[in-house]
Every structure is written in C-alpha cells, then in structure tokens.
Amino acid sequence: MPVRHQLPRIIHRLEQITMSSTNRRSFLARGAALAAVPTVAALADGALAGQASAATSTDLPDYAPVPASALGPAVNSQGYYVGRIEKNLYWVTDGTYQSAFLTTREGVVLFDAPPSIGQNLQRAIDEIAAANGVSNRVTHLVYSHHHADHLGASSLFGKKVVRIGHAETRKLLARDNDPTRPLPDITFEKSHTLRVGGERVELAWHGTNHTPDNVYIHLPDHKTLMLVDVLLPGWVPFDSFNLNEDVPGSIAAPAKAMSYPWKHFVGGHIGRLGTRQDMVVYQQYVDDIVANVKKALTAVDPTPFFAKYGNNAWAAVKEYQAAQVAYASEPVIRKYTGVLAAADVYTASTTFIILESLRLDLGVGSQVHA
C-alpha cells in the first residue's frame, strides 16, 4: 500500500499512543526527547507550517531505503493479508498492524483486534474458514495488553465472545471506559492455560515491559510466540523506544521471550512475522545503544554547555543531552542502516530514552556531590 494512503492511519496511531499512555515518565521522556533532538523539533515546526501550506515531497527529509528483508507480503485489494503460521494458526496484517487467530473445532480464538485492520479481521477469518471448511465464529478473544491501537476493534465481535486478559488489563480498561474495548471476562495474574476445541494456548505475565499488563502468548503446538510492542521484526523500535513504560523491563523482555521454544514470532506491528534471528539482532541493537550510552555519560563534557548558557539550566541540559545522544546513537545508526529499517529515523529518540533510564532507573553516571 502506498505510504500516502497510510498517513491518516499513522497519524491516528500516533494520537492513540500518546493519549493512551498514562505513565508520567513516558510522557515526560517523550517531551524531553523532542527537546533533546533538534531535528525532531524542526520537523514538528514543519508539520505545523504544513497545516497552512501542504508540504511537497521536496520539503521532506530523506531517509535510508527500507531493506527488502524488512518488508512483508503485499496486502490484497481490501487492504489486508492473511497467511498460515503453522497448521491451523494464521496471522493477519495491514502492513502496519498484526493480529493472529486459531481455528478450532469449537470456533475461532482471535489474538488482539487492531482497529486499523478492523472489519478485515472477520473477512480474513471468513476466507480461511471457507477454504478449510471450519467455523468462522470467533468464540474467544485474547488481549495482549490494554492499548487501544491493538484492541480497538474488539467490540466488533459482540458480547458473546469470551475475552481473556491480564488482571491489570481489566483494571486499566475499566479506568479508560472505552466501549470499543470491552473488559476481559477471564483474567489472570501470573499464568493461564486456555483450552478450546482441542487446542492449547499458554498465557503468562513476566513483569512489566512495554506496559504493566503486556503478556506473553505462547502456542507450543504451533511453535509460535506472540509478544506485542517489543520486537518489531526487521525494524528498529518505534519512536522513543516504543514508548515503553518500563525501560529496564523492556530491555529484559527479549531474553524472557527467547527462553520459550518457538520458531515463529508475532510482534503486533509491521508487515512480516519474526524469527529467532530477528530477536538476536534486536537484542544486539539495544545492547549496542546501552554500551554507547554508558560511554557517552562519561565521554561528553558538560562544561561548554553550562558555560555558554549560564543560568538557563534547561538550555544547557538540552544541548548537553543532545550531544550525548549524538555520541551514542551515531555509531549505531551507521552499523544498522541497511540491516534494520528506519535505523536513521528513530535510533536517536530510543537512545535518549535508554540514556534517561540508565541515569534514573539504574543510577549509571550518577555522582554524589562531595
């Protein structure tokens, strides 16, 4: 699908993420990231100007080409692709979001319901059900976490569907009171085994990561793990490290994912499935940022920034941290351009978030005044 056709959906996606996050640090860190990276602020100014005068392609910045390895299958004329993962487990994508479903002799188990895919979820299920002579009725809907961009089409499946999610997901959805995301009927704290029509799905919570309620969805008989908003196969994380609410927890999540036996990975975003090698590359990418940030925290001298800006502490901090981000991110951008899509787009904002987490959560670089 041409990028221009996806822009309304992408803008809506950004608005959803920003409004759905209630974590104070995530909100403040996002604002700080915009301040710390001057090019982002410049683009924001350009976007505002574009409200009065539409931007042309020549006004917009150039980025590195997307590696072919990052791209998934083409969507059909209705805007979706549906394919088999393993046996009777399938996945659906619109090129930006992903869902999955399992056909059973008692009905269909659906995993997440992104609104950007919307009615195409049922169309994809109908297509597979008709081809295989099985039921197309969705009987269960598993929630990965509470965010609207992954659950906003849940209400399309009616009141008779059994919804399953983490206990914290239910609390957060009750707070948000969004009719498009009905509360889960079945909740769990640590783990839950869902058995439907002779099939088995293992759900587990291993601590906070992207959100307090994000869960690991394992289908052992289908060699598949679904973990949303952590690894985006073939791509670097979305802006500001996927807007993760618990940065240390998110950094630890891939190792927990790799402890499961799986071959196929559903990450919830972008147009293809993931592999174990994708997770290895992603872990190395994050490890490289962490290592460079630790160097930047000692290598970049704050003196010139505070000497120049005097009592304007925020100006000094902004430029000092921008220099740290550049020091830490530029080698990573060079290393992963052509390896991971959008390495030149979002590595700097992810670096800033990791820098702040190392400082604030782990105390790296913190010095006690003598």
mmCIF file of C-alpha atoms in Angstrom:
data_model
loop_
_atom_site.group_PDB
_atom_site.id
_atom_site.type_symbol
_atom_site.label_atom_id
_atom_site.label_comp_id
_atom_site.label_asym_id
_atom_site.label_seq_id
_atom_site.Cartn_x
_atom_site.Cartn_y
_atom_site.Cartn_z
ATOM 1 C CA MET A 1 0.000 0.000 0.000
ATOM 2 C CA PRO A 2 1.468 3.423 -0.914
ATOM 3 C CA VAL A 3 2.675 5.410 2.092
ATOM 4 C CA ARG A 4 0.363 8.301 1.260
ATOM 5 C CA HIS A 5 -2.648 6.011 1.733
ATOM 6 C CA GLN A 6 -1.416 5.037 5.189
ATOM 7 C CA LEU A 7 -0.856 8.564 6.526
ATOM 8 C CA PRO A 8 -4.306 9.060 8.131
ATOM 9 C CA ARG A 9 -3.940 5.723 9.908
ATOM 10 C CA ILE A 10 -0.386 6.526 11.027
ATOM 11 C CA ILE A 11 -1.401 9.936 12.387
ATOM 12 C CA HIS A 12 -4.335 8.343 14.212
ATOM 13 C CA ARG A 13 -1.917 5.705 15.578
ATOM 14 C CA LEU A 14 0.390 8.400 16.990
ATOM 15 C CA GLU A 15 -2.539 10.160 18.634
ATOM 16 C CA GLN A 16 -3.775 6.893 20.158
ATOM 17 C CA ILE A 17 -0.405 6.017 21.635
ATOM 18 C CA THR A 18 0.166 9.471 23.082
ATOM 19 C CA MET A 19 -3.288 9.673 24.663
ATOM 20 C CA SER A 20 -3.367 6.078 25.913
ATOM 21 C CA SER A 21 -0.112 6.291 27.877
ATOM 22 C CA THR A 22 -0.650 7.353 31.475
ATOM 23 C CA ASN A 23 2.846 6.685 32.690
ATOM 24 C CA ARG A 24 4.302 10.001 33.871
ATOM 25 C CA ARG A 25 7.877 9.148 32.994
ATOM 26 C CA SER A 26 6.903 8.004 29.486
ATOM 27 C CA PHE A 27 5.030 11.254 28.928
ATOM 28 C CA LEU A 28 7.823 13.462 30.245
ATOM 29 C CA ALA A 29 10.501 11.446 28.494
ATOM 30 C CA ARG A 30 8.703 11.801 25.187
ATOM 31 C CA GLY A 31 8.587 15.559 25.616
ATOM 32 C CA ALA A 32 12.235 15.637 26.639
ATOM 33 C CA ALA A 33 13.201 13.528 23.654
ATOM 34 C CA LEU A 34 11.614 16.065 21.340
ATOM 35 C CA ALA A 35 13.565 18.814 23.044
ATOM 36 C CA ALA A 36 16.828 16.890 23.054
ATOM 37 C CA VAL A 37 16.916 16.141 19.348
ATOM 38 C CA PRO A 38 16.807 19.426 17.404
ATOM 39 C CA THR A 39 15.929 17.787 14.090
ATOM 40 C CA VAL A 40 12.745 16.391 15.577
ATOM 41 C CA ALA A 41 11.716 19.839 16.758
ATOM 42 C CA ALA A 42 12.441 21.218 13.305
ATOM 43 C CA LEU A 43 10.242 18.587 11.733
ATOM 44 C CA ALA A 44 7.478 19.394 14.202
ATOM 45 C CA ASP A 45 7.679 23.058 13.163
ATOM 46 C CA GLY A 46 7.490 21.981 9.541
ATOM 47 C CA ALA A 47 4.421 19.888 10.282
ATOM 48 C CA LEU A 48 2.675 22.880 11.862
ATOM 49 C CA ALA A 49 3.547 25.053 8.913
ATOM 50 C CA GLY A 50 2.146 22.360 6.652
ATOM 51 C CA GLN A 51 -1.322 22.977 8.107
ATOM 52 C CA ALA A 52 -1.368 26.262 6.227
ATOM 53 C CA SER A 53 0.625 25.144 3.194
ATOM 54 C CA ALA A 54 0.717 21.486 2.199
ATOM 55 C CA ALA A 55 4.222 20.027 2.167
ATOM 56 C CA THR A 56 5.617 18.656 -1.043
ATOM 57 C CA SER A 57 7.914 15.674 -1.365
ATOM 58 C CA THR A 58 10.869 18.026 -1.850
ATOM 59 C CA ASP A 59 10.187 19.659 1.536
ATOM 60 C CA LEU A 60 10.517 16.390 3.445
ATOM 61 C CA PRO A 61 13.765 14.840 4.711
ATOM 62 C CA ASP A 62 15.355 11.855 3.022
ATOM 63 C CA TYR A 63 15.886 8.592 4.898
ATOM 64 C CA ALA A 64 17.760 5.423 4.100
ATOM 65 C CA PRO A 65 15.887 2.911 1.930
ATOM 66 C CA VAL A 66 13.978 0.184 3.753
ATOM 67 C CA PRO A 67 15.828 -3.143 3.405
ATOM 68 C CA ALA A 68 13.879 -5.702 1.421
ATOM 69 C CA SER A 69 14.274 -8.084 4.356
ATOM 70 C CA ALA A 70 12.066 -5.808 6.490
ATOM 71 C CA LEU A 71 9.093 -5.948 4.158
ATOM 72 C CA GLY A 72 6.219 -8.397 4.376
ATOM 73 C CA PRO A 73 3.767 -9.720 1.786
ATOM 74 C CA ALA A 74 1.597 -7.368 -0.222
ATOM 75 C CA VAL A 75 -1.928 -6.749 1.037
ATOM 76 C CA ASN A 76 -4.948 -7.512 -1.125
ATOM 77 C CA SER A 77 -7.405 -5.052 -2.659
ATOM 78 C CA GLN A 78 -9.297 -4.855 0.648
ATOM 79 C CA GLY A 79 -6.136 -3.851 2.496
ATOM 80 C CA TYR A 80 -5.113 -6.994 4.346
ATOM 81 C CA TYR A 81 -3.007 -10.125 4.040
ATOM 82 C CA VAL A 82 -3.826 -13.401 5.777
ATOM 83 C CA GLY A 83 -1.438 -16.336 5.866
ATOM 84 C CA ARG A 84 -0.723 -19.561 7.680
ATOM 85 C CA ILE A 85 1.803 -19.533 10.511
ATOM 86 C CA GLU A 86 1.712 -23.211 11.414
ATOM 87 C CA LYS A 87 -1.090 -25.772 10.965
ATOM 88 C CA ASN A 88 -4.371 -24.070 11.967
ATOM 89 C CA LEU A 89 -2.771 -20.866 13.270
ATOM 90 C CA TYR A 90 -2.936 -17.818 10.973
ATOM 91 C CA TRP A 91 -1.913 -14.179 11.030
ATOM 92 C CA VAL A 92 -3.427 -11.017 9.560
ATOM 93 C CA THR A 93 -1.681 -7.745 8.731
ATOM 94 C CA ASP A 94 -2.464 -4.462 7.028
ATOM 95 C CA GLY A 95 1.253 -3.779 6.657
ATOM 96 C CA THR A 96 1.382 -1.749 9.893
ATOM 97 C CA TYR A 97 -0.507 -3.817 12.482
ATOM 98 C CA GLN A 98 -0.835 -7.542 13.109
ATOM 99 C CA SER A 99 -3.293 -9.947 14.640
ATOM 100 C CA ALA A 100 -3.467 -13.742 14.718
ATOM 101 C CA PHE A 101 -6.190 -16.375 15.001
ATOM 102 C CA LEU A 102 -6.502 -20.067 15.700
ATOM 103 C CA THR A 103 -9.231 -22.154 14.103
ATOM 104 C CA THR A 104 -10.595 -24.975 16.268
ATOM 105 C CA ARG A 105 -13.468 -27.461 16.105
ATOM 106 C CA GLU A 106 -15.394 -25.228 18.535
ATOM 107 C CA GLY A 107 -14.738 -21.887 16.861
ATOM 108 C CA VAL A 108 -12.008 -19.287 16.410
ATOM 109 C CA VAL A 109 -9.624 -17.856 19.001
ATOM 110 C CA LEU A 110 -8.554 -14.336 17.997
ATOM 111 C CA PHE A 111 -5.425 -12.650 19.374
ATOM 112 C CA ASP A 112 -5.853 -8.856 19.532
ATOM 113 C CA ALA A 113 -8.161 -6.769 17.386
ATOM 114 C CA PRO A 114 -6.349 -3.718 15.980
ATOM 115 C CA PRO A 115 -8.805 -1.075 14.733
ATOM 116 C CA SER A 116 -6.628 -0.332 11.700
ATOM 117 C CA ILE A 117 -7.420 -3.857 10.468
ATOM 118 C CA GLY A 118 -10.990 -3.625 11.769
ATOM 119 C CA GLN A 119 -13.624 -5.474 9.740
ATOM 120 C CA ASN A 120 -10.868 -7.112 7.716
ATOM 121 C CA LEU A 121 -10.250 -9.379 10.701
ATOM 122 C CA GLN A 122 -13.557 -11.138 10.148
ATOM 123 C CA ARG A 123 -13.020 -11.113 6.390
ATOM 124 C CA ALA A 124 -9.675 -12.840 6.847
ATOM 125 C CA ILE A 125 -11.236 -15.408 9.195
ATOM 126 C CA ASP A 126 -14.087 -15.981 6.731
ATOM 127 C CA GLU A 127 -11.580 -16.542 3.927
ATOM 128 C CA ILE A 128 -9.654 -19.193 5.856
ATOM 129 C CA ALA A 129 -12.773 -20.838 7.291
ATOM 130 C CA ALA A 130 -14.373 -21.157 3.866
ATOM 131 C CA ALA A 131 -11.203 -22.610 2.358
ATOM 132 C CA ASN A 132 -10.817 -25.178 5.139
ATOM 133 C CA GLY A 133 -14.455 -25.964 5.896
ATOM 134 C CA VAL A 134 -14.293 -24.856 9.539
ATOM 135 C CA SER A 135 -16.303 -22.489 11.720
ATOM 136 C CA ASN A 136 -15.761 -18.759 11.234
ATOM 137 C CA ARG A 137 -17.350 -17.817 14.564
ATOM 138 C CA VAL A 138 -14.995 -16.038 16.959
ATOM 139 C CA THR A 139 -15.619 -17.549 20.391
ATOM 140 C CA HIS A 140 -12.562 -16.223 22.298
ATOM 141 C CA LEU A 141 -10.506 -13.033 22.064
ATOM 142 C CA VAL A 142 -7.153 -12.853 23.852
ATOM 143 C CA TYR A 143 -5.879 -9.392 24.826
ATOM 144 C CA SER A 144 -2.103 -8.843 24.684
ATOM 145 C CA HIS A 145 -2.395 -5.587 26.661
ATOM 146 C CA HIS A 146 -4.809 -2.700 27.107
ATOM 147 C CA HIS A 147 -3.723 -0.250 24.391
ATOM 148 C CA ALA A 148 -6.452 0.887 22.022
ATOM 149 C CA ASP A 149 -4.331 0.542 18.902
ATOM 150 C CA HIS A 150 -4.307 -3.243 19.477
ATOM 151 C CA LEU A 151 -7.792 -3.743 20.934
ATOM 152 C CA GLY A 152 -9.959 -1.003 19.428
ATOM 153 C CA ALA A 153 -11.870 -3.399 17.161
ATOM 154 C CA SER A 154 -12.756 -5.792 20.000
ATOM 155 C CA SER A 155 -16.347 -4.572 20.217
ATOM 156 C CA LEU A 156 -16.950 -5.645 16.600
ATOM 157 C CA PHE A 157 -17.134 -9.239 17.811
ATOM 158 C CA GLY A 158 -20.100 -8.701 20.111
ATOM 159 C CA LYS A 159 -20.949 -9.569 23.675
ATOM 160 C CA LYS A 160 -20.944 -13.361 23.393
ATOM 161 C CA VAL A 161 -17.195 -13.606 22.779
ATOM 162 C CA VAL A 162 -15.171 -14.703 25.815
ATOM 163 C CA ARG A 163 -12.392 -12.180 26.324
ATOM 164 C CA ILE A 164 -9.214 -13.119 28.209
ATOM 165 C CA GLY A 165 -6.547 -10.761 29.564
ATOM 166 C CA HIS A 166 -4.280 -9.947 32.466
ATOM 167 C CA ALA A 167 -5.848 -8.683 35.685
ATOM 168 C CA GLU A 168 -4.119 -5.322 35.197
ATOM 169 C CA THR A 169 -5.592 -5.110 31.701
ATOM 170 C CA ARG A 170 -9.057 -5.288 33.210
ATOM 171 C CA LYS A 171 -8.226 -2.526 35.727
ATOM 172 C CA LEU A 172 -6.825 -0.242 33.049
ATOM 173 C CA LEU A 173 -9.729 -0.811 30.669
ATOM 174 C CA ALA A 174 -12.215 -0.191 33.485
ATOM 175 C CA ARG A 175 -10.452 3.109 34.120
ATOM 176 C CA ASP A 176 -10.423 4.078 30.447
ATOM 177 C CA ASN A 177 -14.116 3.194 29.970
ATOM 178 C CA ASP A 178 -13.771 2.746 26.211
ATOM 179 C CA PRO A 179 -16.781 0.947 24.679
ATOM 180 C CA THR A 180 -14.626 -0.320 21.803
ATOM 181 C CA ARG A 181 -12.561 -2.355 24.311
ATOM 182 C CA PRO A 182 -14.925 -4.448 26.466
ATOM 183 C CA LEU A 183 -13.476 -5.707 29.736
ATOM 184 C CA PRO A 184 -11.999 -9.215 29.737
ATOM 185 C CA ASP A 185 -14.285 -11.886 31.184
ATOM 186 C CA ILE A 186 -11.417 -14.106 32.320
ATOM 187 C CA THR A 187 -8.323 -12.627 33.969
ATOM 188 C CA PHE A 188 -5.121 -13.994 35.438
ATOM 189 C CA GLU A 189 -2.179 -12.730 37.499
ATOM 190 C CA LYS A 190 0.760 -14.947 36.548
ATOM 191 C CA SER A 191 -0.393 -17.524 34.013
ATOM 192 C CA HIS A 192 -3.421 -19.065 32.361
ATOM 193 C CA THR A 193 -3.889 -22.041 30.053
ATOM 194 C CA LEU A 194 -6.654 -21.574 27.502
ATOM 195 C CA ARG A 195 -8.048 -24.795 26.058
ATOM 196 C CA VAL A 196 -10.510 -24.535 23.193
ATOM 197 C CA GLY A 197 -11.525 -27.217 20.720
ATOM 198 C CA GLY A 198 -8.579 -29.449 21.494
ATOM 199 C CA GLU A 199 -6.064 -26.581 21.202
ATOM 200 C CA ARG A 200 -3.857 -25.093 23.903
ATOM 201 C CA VAL A 201 -2.661 -21.522 24.423
ATOM 202 C CA GLU A 202 -0.321 -20.598 27.286
ATOM 203 C CA LEU A 203 -0.609 -17.039 28.607
ATOM 204 C CA ALA A 204 1.954 -15.633 31.025
ATOM 205 C CA TRP A 205 2.924 -12.360 32.684
ATOM 206 C CA HIS A 206 6.644 -11.977 33.426
ATOM 207 C CA GLY A 207 6.659 -8.455 34.816
ATOM 208 C CA THR A 208 6.154 -5.031 33.281
ATOM 209 C CA ASN A 209 7.736 -4.157 29.945
ATOM 210 C CA HIS A 210 6.010 -2.098 27.273
ATOM 211 C CA THR A 211 3.072 -1.693 29.656
ATOM 212 C CA PRO A 212 2.293 -3.040 33.135
ATOM 213 C CA ASP A 213 -0.020 -5.679 31.601
ATOM 214 C CA ASN A 214 1.751 -6.838 28.425
ATOM 215 C CA VAL A 215 1.692 -10.655 28.291
ATOM 216 C CA TYR A 216 3.495 -13.483 26.521
ATOM 217 C CA ILE A 217 1.188 -15.586 24.345
ATOM 218 C CA HIS A 218 2.695 -18.987 23.589
ATOM 219 C CA LEU A 219 1.231 -21.607 21.277
ATOM 220 C CA PRO A 220 3.583 -24.549 21.889
ATOM 221 C CA ASP A 221 1.872 -26.873 19.409
ATOM 222 C CA HIS A 222 2.306 -24.214 16.714
ATOM 223 C CA LYS A 223 5.898 -23.170 17.567
ATOM 224 C CA THR A 224 4.753 -19.566 17.927
ATOM 225 C CA LEU A 225 5.193 -16.750 20.443
ATOM 226 C CA MET A 226 3.229 -13.507 20.370
ATOM 227 C CA LEU A 227 4.660 -10.579 22.347
ATOM 228 C CA VAL A 228 3.388 -7.200 21.219
ATOM 229 C CA ASP A 229 5.292 -3.899 21.027
ATOM 230 C CA VAL A 230 8.711 -5.282 21.948
ATOM 231 C CA LEU A 231 10.384 -6.707 18.825
ATOM 232 C CA LEU A 232 9.137 -5.259 15.524
ATOM 233 C CA PRO A 233 10.742 -7.758 13.126
ATOM 234 C CA GLY A 234 13.142 -6.170 10.673
ATOM 235 C CA TRP A 235 12.707 -2.680 12.123
ATOM 236 C CA VAL A 236 14.125 -0.563 14.923
ATOM 237 C CA PRO A 237 11.703 0.304 17.743
ATOM 238 C CA PHE A 238 9.053 2.941 17.172
ATOM 239 C CA ASP A 239 9.678 6.488 18.453
ATOM 240 C CA SER A 240 11.247 6.757 21.915
ATOM 241 C CA PHE A 241 11.883 3.023 22.326
ATOM 242 C CA ASN A 242 8.294 2.027 21.517
ATOM 243 C CA LEU A 243 7.080 4.438 24.232
ATOM 244 C CA ASN A 244 7.904 1.678 26.704
ATOM 245 C CA GLU A 245 6.638 2.437 30.189
ATOM 246 C CA ASP A 246 9.243 0.253 31.926
ATOM 247 C CA VAL A 247 12.558 0.574 30.103
ATOM 248 C CA PRO A 248 14.576 -1.944 32.171
ATOM 249 C CA GLY A 249 11.675 -4.385 31.913
ATOM 250 C CA SER A 250 11.520 -3.906 28.162
ATOM 251 C CA ILE A 251 15.266 -4.422 27.785
ATOM 252 C CA ALA A 252 14.904 -7.684 29.730
ATOM 253 C CA ALA A 253 11.852 -8.910 27.788
ATOM 254 C CA PRO A 254 13.687 -10.400 24.756
ATOM 255 C CA ALA A 255 15.711 -12.775 26.950
ATOM 256 C CA LYS A 256 12.483 -13.955 28.564
ATOM 257 C CA ALA A 257 10.972 -14.414 25.100
ATOM 258 C CA MET A 258 13.982 -16.432 23.960
ATOM 259 C CA SER A 259 13.542 -18.801 26.908
ATOM 260 C CA TYR A 260 10.424 -20.118 25.187
ATOM 261 C CA PRO A 261 10.729 -22.708 22.409
ATOM 262 C CA TRP A 262 9.356 -21.026 19.290
ATOM 263 C CA LYS A 263 10.061 -20.669 15.593
ATOM 264 C CA HIS A 264 7.527 -18.002 14.579
ATOM 265 C CA PHE A 265 7.066 -14.608 16.244
ATOM 266 C CA VAL A 266 4.090 -12.222 16.123
ATOM 267 C CA GLY A 267 5.157 -8.748 17.251
ATOM 268 C CA GLY A 268 1.932 -6.838 16.594
ATOM 269 C CA HIS A 269 3.434 -4.400 14.088
ATOM 270 C CA ILE A 270 4.821 -4.012 10.589
ATOM 271 C CA GLY A 271 4.278 -6.426 7.731
ATOM 272 C CA ARG A 272 6.021 -9.699 8.459
ATOM 273 C CA LEU A 273 6.463 -12.395 11.054
ATOM 274 C CA GLY A 274 9.641 -12.649 13.090
ATOM 275 C CA THR A 275 12.261 -15.314 13.643
ATOM 276 C CA ARG A 276 14.653 -16.093 16.474
ATOM 277 C CA GLN A 277 17.403 -14.446 14.454
ATOM 278 C CA ASP A 278 15.338 -11.242 14.366
ATOM 279 C CA MET A 279 15.289 -11.307 18.156
ATOM 280 C CA VAL A 280 19.057 -11.841 18.287
ATOM 281 C CA VAL A 281 19.656 -8.826 16.029
ATOM 282 C CA TYR A 282 17.237 -6.709 18.059
ATOM 283 C CA GLN A 283 18.970 -7.643 21.315
ATOM 284 C CA GLN A 284 22.336 -6.705 19.843
ATOM 285 C CA TYR A 285 20.937 -3.379 18.626
ATOM 286 C CA VAL A 286 19.700 -2.492 22.115
ATOM 287 C CA ASP A 287 22.912 -3.757 23.728
ATOM 288 C CA ASP A 288 24.927 -1.519 21.394
ATOM 289 C CA ILE A 289 22.872 1.506 22.390
ATOM 290 C CA VAL A 290 23.276 0.699 26.095
ATOM 291 C CA ALA A 291 27.048 0.299 25.732
ATOM 292 C CA ASN A 292 27.386 3.571 23.816
ATOM 293 C CA VAL A 293 25.193 5.455 26.264
ATOM 294 C CA LYS A 294 27.423 4.344 29.126
ATOM 295 C CA LYS A 295 30.399 5.739 27.216
ATOM 296 C CA ALA A 296 28.589 8.982 26.436
ATOM 297 C CA LEU A 297 27.735 9.572 30.075
ATOM 298 C CA THR A 298 31.451 9.929 30.846
ATOM 299 C CA ALA A 299 32.918 10.993 27.479
ATOM 300 C CA VAL A 300 30.786 14.070 26.772
ATOM 301 C CA ASP A 301 31.958 17.026 28.840
ATOM 302 C CA PRO A 302 29.083 19.173 30.171
ATOM 303 C CA THR A 303 31.289 22.220 30.850
ATOM 304 C CA PRO A 304 30.937 24.015 27.483
ATOM 305 C CA PHE A 305 27.141 23.800 27.587
ATOM 306 C CA PHE A 306 26.756 25.235 31.070
ATOM 307 C CA ALA A 307 29.448 27.857 30.378
ATOM 308 C CA LYS A 308 27.584 29.065 27.307
ATOM 309 C CA TYR A 309 24.029 29.108 28.685
ATOM 310 C CA GLY A 310 24.791 30.293 32.227
ATOM 311 C CA ASN A 311 21.680 30.292 34.392
ATOM 312 C CA ASN A 312 19.464 28.900 31.608
ATOM 313 C CA ALA A 313 19.731 25.378 33.002
ATOM 314 C CA TRP A 314 17.254 23.824 30.579
ATOM 315 C CA ALA A 315 19.119 25.135 27.538
ATOM 316 C CA ALA A 316 22.360 23.716 28.896
ATOM 317 C CA VAL A 317 20.796 20.359 29.726
ATOM 318 C CA LYS A 318 19.029 20.165 26.362
ATOM 319 C CA GLU A 319 22.202 20.703 24.337
ATOM 320 C CA TYR A 320 24.324 18.571 26.659
ATOM 321 C CA GLN A 321 21.949 15.635 26.352
ATOM 322 C CA ALA A 322 21.608 16.157 22.602
ATOM 323 C CA ALA A 323 25.393 15.819 22.383
ATOM 324 C CA GLN A 324 25.265 12.639 24.463
ATOM 325 C CA VAL A 325 22.533 11.213 22.253
ATOM 326 C CA ALA A 326 24.506 12.012 19.112
ATOM 327 C CA TYR A 327 27.673 10.463 20.564
ATOM 328 C CA ALA A 328 25.846 7.255 21.496
ATOM 329 C CA SER A 329 23.466 6.915 18.557
ATOM 330 C CA GLU A 330 25.553 7.808 15.510
ATOM 331 C CA PRO A 331 27.715 4.632 15.575
ATOM 332 C CA VAL A 332 24.571 2.524 15.996
ATOM 333 C CA ILE A 333 22.855 4.253 13.099
ATOM 334 C CA ARG A 334 25.855 3.569 10.870
ATOM 335 C CA LYS A 335 26.035 -0.074 11.957
ATOM 336 C CA TYR A 336 22.358 -0.896 11.465
ATOM 337 C CA THR A 337 21.442 1.170 8.409
ATOM 338 C CA GLY A 338 20.628 -1.420 5.775
ATOM 339 C CA VAL A 339 20.182 -4.064 8.477
ATOM 340 C CA LEU A 340 17.162 -2.743 10.365
ATOM 341 C CA ALA A 341 14.616 -0.487 8.697
ATOM 342 C CA ALA A 342 14.438 3.117 9.973
ATOM 343 C CA ALA A 343 17.697 2.928 11.904
ATOM 344 C CA ASP A 344 18.248 6.552 10.880
ATOM 345 C CA VAL A 345 14.697 7.573 11.819
ATOM 346 C CA TYR A 346 14.191 6.502 15.421
ATOM 347 C CA THR A 347 17.539 5.388 16.881
ATOM 348 C CA ALA A 348 18.223 8.825 18.370
ATOM 349 C CA SER A 349 14.901 9.012 20.238
ATOM 350 C CA THR A 350 15.339 5.453 21.507
ATOM 351 C CA THR A 351 18.863 6.326 22.630
ATOM 352 C CA PHE A 352 17.564 9.270 24.635
ATOM 353 C CA ILE A 353 15.020 7.122 26.458
ATOM 354 C CA ILE A 354 17.627 4.476 27.262
ATOM 355 C CA LEU A 355 20.041 7.193 28.417
ATOM 356 C CA GLU A 356 17.440 8.572 30.807
ATOM 357 C CA SER A 357 16.598 5.098 32.091
ATOM 358 C CA LEU A 358 20.230 4.269 32.771
ATOM 359 C CA ARG A 359 20.564 7.545 34.679
ATOM 360 C CA LEU A 360 17.282 7.493 36.573
ATOM 361 C CA ASP A 361 16.389 3.815 36.961
ATOM 362 C CA LEU A 362 19.866 2.329 37.336
ATOM 363 C CA GLY A 363 21.913 5.298 38.567
ATOM 364 C CA VAL A 364 24.558 4.960 35.846
ATOM 365 C CA GLY A 365 26.747 8.084 35.797
ATOM 366 C CA SER A 366 25.212 9.420 38.998
ATOM 367 C CA GLN A 367 27.720 11.160 41.245
ATOM 368 C CA VAL A 368 27.321 12.200 44.871
ATOM 369 C CA HIS A 369 28.459 15.757 45.462
ATOM 370 C CA ALA A 370 31.428 15.853 47.832
#
